[in-house]
Coordinates of C-alpha atoms in Angstrom, one line a residue:
M79 CA -37.8 -26.4 54.5
A80 CA -40.8 -25.0 52.2
Q81 CA -39.4 -22.7 49.6
A82 CA -41.6 -19.5 49.4
Q83 CA -42.2 -17.9 46.3
K84 CA -40.3 -15.0 45.6
G85 CA -42.4 -12.4 44.6
I86 CA -43.7 -12.3 48.0
C87 CA -40.7 -10.8 49.5
A88 CA -39.0 -9.1 46.7
E89 CA -37.2 -6.3 46.7
P90 CA -39.4 -3.3 44.6
N91 CA -39.1 -2.8 41.1
L92 CA -39.5 -0.7 38.4
H93 CA -42.9 -2.3 36.7
A94 CA -45.6 -5.1 37.6
L95 CA -48.7 -6.7 35.7
Y96 CA -51.4 -7.9 38.0
L97 CA -53.7 -10.3 36.4
I98 CA -57.0 -11.4 37.5
F99 CA -58.6 -14.6 36.3
T100 CA -61.8 -16.1 36.6
V101 CA -61.9 -19.7 36.1
V102 CA -64.2 -21.3 33.5
D103 CA -63.4 -24.9 33.2
D104 CA -63.4 -27.6 36.1
D105 CA -60.2 -29.4 35.2
T106 CA -58.7 -29.3 38.5
Q107 CA -55.8 -31.3 37.7
A108 CA -54.9 -29.5 34.6
M109 CA -55.1 -26.6 36.3
R110 CA -52.6 -27.6 39.3
A111 CA -50.1 -28.6 36.8
K112 CA -50.3 -25.4 35.1
L113 CA -49.5 -23.4 38.2
A114 CA -45.9 -25.0 38.9
R115 CA -45.4 -24.3 35.0
I116 CA -46.4 -20.6 35.9
L117 CA -43.7 -21.0 38.6
D118 CA -41.2 -22.4 36.4
L119 CA -41.8 -19.7 33.6
F120 CA -40.7 -17.3 36.5
T121 CA -37.3 -19.3 37.2
H122 CA -36.2 -19.2 33.0
F123 CA -37.1 -15.5 32.8
D124 CA -35.4 -14.8 35.7
E125 CA -32.5 -16.8 34.6
E126 CA -32.5 -16.0 31.0
Y127 CA -32.6 -12.1 31.9
Y128 CA -31.1 -11.7 35.5
E129 CA -30.5 -8.3 35.1
A130 CA -34.2 -7.4 35.0
M131 CA -34.9 -8.9 38.4
V132 CA -37.7 -10.9 37.6
S133 CA -39.9 -12.2 40.1
G134 CA -43.7 -13.5 40.3
V135 CA -46.5 -14.6 42.7
V136 CA -49.2 -17.2 41.8
A137 CA -52.4 -17.1 44.5
I138 CA -55.2 -18.7 44.6
G139 CA -58.7 -16.9 45.4
T140 CA -60.4 -17.8 49.1
E141 CA -63.5 -19.4 47.4
Y142 CA -61.5 -21.4 44.2
W143 CA -58.9 -23.1 46.8
Y144 CA -61.5 -25.2 47.9
E145 CA -62.0 -26.7 44.4
L146 CA -58.5 -26.7 43.4
Y147 CA -57.1 -28.3 46.5
P148 CA -60.1 -29.6 48.9
D149 CA -58.4 -31.9 51.1
I150 CA -56.0 -29.4 52.4
I151 CA -56.9 -25.9 53.9
P152 CA -54.7 -23.1 55.1
Q153 CA -56.0 -22.8 58.9
E154 CA -57.1 -18.9 58.1
L155 CA -58.2 -19.1 54.7
A156 CA -61.3 -16.5 54.9
P157 CA -63.2 -14.5 51.8
F158 CA -62.3 -11.1 51.3
P159 CA -64.0 -8.9 54.1
A160 CA -66.2 -6.5 52.1
M161 CA -67.3 -3.4 53.7
N162 CA -69.4 -0.7 53.5
C163 CA -69.8 2.7 55.8
D164 CA -71.3 5.8 54.5
D165 CA -69.4 6.7 51.1
R166 CA -66.5 4.7 51.9
S167 CA -66.7 1.0 50.7
A168 CA -64.2 -1.9 49.9
P169 CA -66.0 -4.3 47.7
N170 CA -65.4 -7.6 46.8
S171 CA -64.8 -8.4 43.3
P172 CA -64.5 -11.8 41.0
G173 CA -60.9 -13.7 41.1
D174 CA -60.3 -17.1 41.2
L175 CA -56.1 -16.5 40.7
F176 CA -54.5 -13.5 41.3
I177 CA -50.7 -13.7 39.5
Q178 CA -47.9 -10.8 40.1
V179 CA -45.3 -10.2 37.6
K180 CA -42.3 -7.9 38.6
A181 CA -39.4 -6.9 36.2
D182 CA -37.4 -3.6 36.2
R183 CA -37.9 -4.1 32.3
I184 CA -41.2 -3.6 31.1
D185 CA -40.9 -5.8 27.7
I186 CA -40.1 -8.9 30.0
C187 CA -43.3 -8.0 32.4
H188 CA -45.2 -8.4 29.3
A189 CA -43.5 -11.5 27.9
I190 CA -44.2 -13.2 30.9
G191 CA -47.7 -12.4 30.7
I192 CA -48.3 -13.4 27.5
E193 CA -46.9 -16.7 27.9
I194 CA -49.2 -17.2 31.3
M195 CA -52.3 -16.1 28.9
Q196 CA -51.7 -19.0 26.3
L197 CA -50.7 -21.4 29.3
L198 CA -53.9 -20.8 31.0
K199 CA -56.3 -19.6 27.7
P200 CA -58.8 -22.8 27.7
H201 CA -59.5 -22.8 31.6
V202 CA -59.7 -19.4 32.5
D203 CA -61.1 -15.7 32.0
L204 CA -59.2 -12.6 32.2
Y205 CA -61.1 -10.4 34.8
E206 CA -58.6 -7.3 35.1
E207 CA -55.1 -6.5 33.9
V208 CA -53.1 -3.9 35.7
R209 CA -49.8 -2.5 34.7
G210 CA -48.1 -0.9 37.8
F211 CA -44.9 1.3 37.4
R212 CA -42.1 3.0 39.9
Y213 CA -42.9 6.4 40.0
L214 CA -40.2 8.9 40.8
D215 CA -38.5 8.1 44.0
G216 CA -41.5 5.4 45.0
R217 CA -44.1 7.4 45.2
D218 CA -48.0 7.2 45.2
L219 CA -49.5 9.7 42.5
T220 CA -50.6 11.9 45.3
G221 CA -47.2 12.9 45.8
F222 CA -46.3 10.6 49.0
V223 CA -43.8 7.9 49.6
E224 CA -45.0 4.4 49.4
G225 CA -44.9 1.3 51.8
T226 CA -42.7 3.3 54.4
E227 CA -43.5 1.4 57.2
N228 CA -43.0 -1.8 55.5
P229 CA -40.7 -4.4 57.4
R230 CA -36.9 -4.8 56.5
G231 CA -34.6 -7.1 55.9
M232 CA -35.2 -10.5 57.3
H233 CA -37.6 -9.5 59.8
K234 CA -40.3 -9.2 56.2
F235 CA -40.1 -13.2 56.0
D236 CA -41.7 -13.1 59.2
V237 CA -44.2 -10.9 58.4
A238 CA -44.9 -12.0 55.3
L239 CA -45.0 -15.9 55.3
V240 CA -46.7 -18.6 57.3
G241 CA -44.3 -20.2 60.2
D242 CA -44.6 -23.8 61.5
N243 CA -47.9 -22.9 62.9
D244 CA -49.5 -24.2 59.7
P245 CA -46.8 -26.4 58.8
D246 CA -48.8 -27.9 55.4
F247 CA -48.4 -24.1 54.4
A248 CA -45.6 -23.0 55.9
G249 CA -44.1 -20.5 53.5
G250 CA -47.2 -19.5 52.1
S251 CA -48.9 -15.8 52.3
Y252 CA -52.6 -14.7 52.6
I253 CA -52.5 -12.0 49.6
H254 CA -55.2 -8.7 50.3
V255 CA -55.8 -7.0 46.5
Q256 CA -57.3 -3.8 46.0
R257 CA -57.6 -1.4 43.0
Y258 CA -57.9 2.0 44.5
R259 CA -58.7 5.4 41.7
H260 CA -57.8 8.4 43.0
N261 CA -59.6 11.5 42.4
M262 CA -56.6 13.5 41.2
T263 CA -58.5 16.6 40.7
K264 CA -60.1 17.2 44.1
W265 CA -56.6 15.8 45.2
Q266 CA -54.7 18.5 43.6
L267 CA -57.0 21.0 45.0
L268 CA -55.9 20.8 48.3
P269 CA -52.7 22.9 49.5
T270 CA -49.7 21.0 50.4
S271 CA -50.4 21.7 54.0
S272 CA -53.8 19.6 54.2
Q273 CA -52.1 16.9 52.0
E274 CA -49.7 16.3 54.7
E275 CA -52.5 16.4 57.6
I276 CA -54.5 13.6 55.4
I277 CA -51.3 11.3 55.0
G278 CA -49.5 12.0 58.4
R279 CA -46.1 12.6 56.6
S280 CA -44.4 16.0 55.5
K281 CA -44.8 15.5 51.6
T282 CA -41.0 16.4 50.2
D283 CA -38.8 14.5 52.9
N284 CA -41.4 11.9 54.2
V285 CA -41.2 12.8 57.8
E286 CA -43.8 11.4 59.9
I287 CA -46.1 14.0 61.6
A288 CA -45.3 13.8 65.5
D289 CA -48.1 11.7 67.4
D290 CA -49.3 14.5 69.5
K291 CA -49.6 16.9 66.3
K292 CA -51.1 14.1 64.1
A293 CA -55.2 14.3 63.1
P294 CA -56.5 10.9 64.0
F295 CA -58.1 10.8 60.7
A296 CA -54.3 10.6 59.0
H297 CA -54.0 7.8 57.0
T298 CA -50.8 6.8 58.7
N299 CA -52.8 6.8 62.2
R300 CA -55.7 4.9 60.5
T301 CA -53.2 2.3 59.0
S302 CA -51.0 1.6 61.8
I303 CA -52.7 -1.4 64.0
K304 CA -51.7 -2.1 67.3
D305 CA -52.7 -5.4 69.4
D306 CA -54.3 -5.2 72.7
K307 CA -50.6 -4.9 73.8
G308 CA -49.9 -1.8 72.1
K309 CA -47.5 -3.9 69.6
S310 CA -47.7 -3.3 65.5
I311 CA -49.8 -5.5 63.7
E312 CA -47.4 -5.7 60.5
M313 CA -48.1 -6.8 56.6
L314 CA -46.1 -6.5 53.7
R315 CA -47.0 -4.3 50.8
Q316 CA -46.0 -4.6 47.3
S317 CA -48.3 -2.0 46.1
M318 CA -47.5 0.2 43.0
P319 CA -49.2 3.1 40.8
Y320 CA -50.8 2.4 38.1
G321 CA -52.6 4.6 35.3
D322 CA -52.8 6.6 32.1
M323 CA -54.0 10.3 30.9
S324 CA -57.6 9.4 32.3
I325 CA -57.4 7.3 34.7
Q326 CA -55.1 7.0 37.9
G327 CA -54.6 4.8 41.2
L328 CA -52.6 2.8 43.8
Y329 CA -53.0 -1.1 43.0
F330 CA -52.6 -2.5 46.3
V331 CA -51.2 -5.6 47.2
S332 CA -50.6 -6.7 51.1
C333 CA -48.8 -10.0 52.1
A334 CA -49.3 -11.3 55.6
N335 CA -49.0 -14.6 58.1
S336 CA -52.7 -14.0 58.7
P337 CA -55.6 -12.1 57.2
D338 CA -55.9 -10.4 60.4
P339 CA -53.5 -7.6 59.7
F340 CA -55.5 -6.5 56.5
N341 CA -58.7 -6.9 57.9
K342 CA -58.3 -4.8 61.0
M343 CA -56.4 -1.9 58.7
L344 CA -59.4 -1.9 56.6
K345 CA -62.0 -1.5 59.2
S346 CA -59.8 1.1 61.1
M347 CA -59.6 2.9 57.7
I348 CA -63.7 2.5 56.9
F349 CA -65.1 2.8 60.1
G350 CA -62.7 4.9 61.9
D351 CA -62.0 4.7 65.9
E352 CA -64.5 5.2 68.7
E353 CA -65.3 8.8 67.8
G354 CA -65.7 7.9 64.0
A355 CA -62.1 9.7 62.8
Y356 CA -62.0 7.2 59.6
D357 CA -59.3 7.4 57.0
K358 CA -59.5 10.8 55.3
L359 CA -57.5 10.0 52.3
L360 CA -60.4 7.7 51.5
D361 CA -62.6 10.9 50.7
Y362 CA -59.9 11.1 48.1
T363 CA -59.5 7.7 46.5
I364 CA -62.0 5.0 45.9
A365 CA -61.3 1.0 46.2
E366 CA -63.3 -0.2 43.1
T367 CA -61.9 -4.1 43.4
G368 CA -61.1 -6.3 46.2
G369 CA -60.2 -9.9 46.7
A370 CA -58.5 -12.2 48.8
F371 CA -55.8 -15.0 47.6
F372 CA -53.4 -17.6 49.1
A373 CA -50.1 -17.9 47.6
P374 CA -49.0 -21.3 48.9
S375 CA -45.2 -22.2 48.4
I376 CA -43.3 -23.3 45.6
T377 CA -43.1 -26.7 47.5
F378 CA -46.4 -27.1 48.0
I379 CA -47.8 -26.3 44.4
K380 CA -45.1 -28.7 42.9
R381 CA -45.8 -31.3 45.1
Q382 CA -49.7 -30.8 44.1
A383 CA -49.3 -30.8 40.5
K384 CA -48.1 -34.4 40.5
H385 CA -51.6 -35.5 42.2

């Protein structure tokens, strides 16, 4: 049984460190060995500071995958589905490695990040570093609860992890990341009733607006994807707010057993329905980055490290 990376289905934490690297060295054998050592780092810090609830994810960019593991490819590996419509866009940005570190202590996230940097330094450039944090009772900076639709309990493992249909990659996960930058000034000018109409939920108590009263452009409508039989197509979100006094936003991370749920959701948000009702939240936030990655099982990474 392949052992999945703990960070994929981990419970929410207080802090996160998101690192995206571009690889500048073609020593793939060294990189395979170092990815396994990053997993050992996560384990070491988790055992040493067990109260911090440490977890991590190591994921490989879909283009870099062909260099790193050319002989064995996940069945549905695909590049980020960059999209544009009017003034709404989901760009693809550089990224060969995505590493997510989460803990309930910011100093532990920092310490792990420093070790990862030292380990990878000769081989990579740091493209982006973002520090996420829990805001109030798990809300986005827009003031609405984030990740309400996430699958719960054991069901989230079925949603987030590849199963036996792709046996070499069982326990792996297709990861998509986007850094959204909110226009908080514009958002805060809206009355609460308009914000609730755009999100599709009540702000204070997080109750979903009834389907017959919900606008077709509501964020909850556009991000709730169904298949041909009307069954929900799910993904597990590991997103967190980020920001300082001048820039605020959401670092979006989704994990799924296929790239399909994310691709369909993004299309629904940007292009909208047959009548052109797109996700109106995109009038108030913009995706500045985007990347598609695959996070193989611990078993896979450790086995490949010996090659």
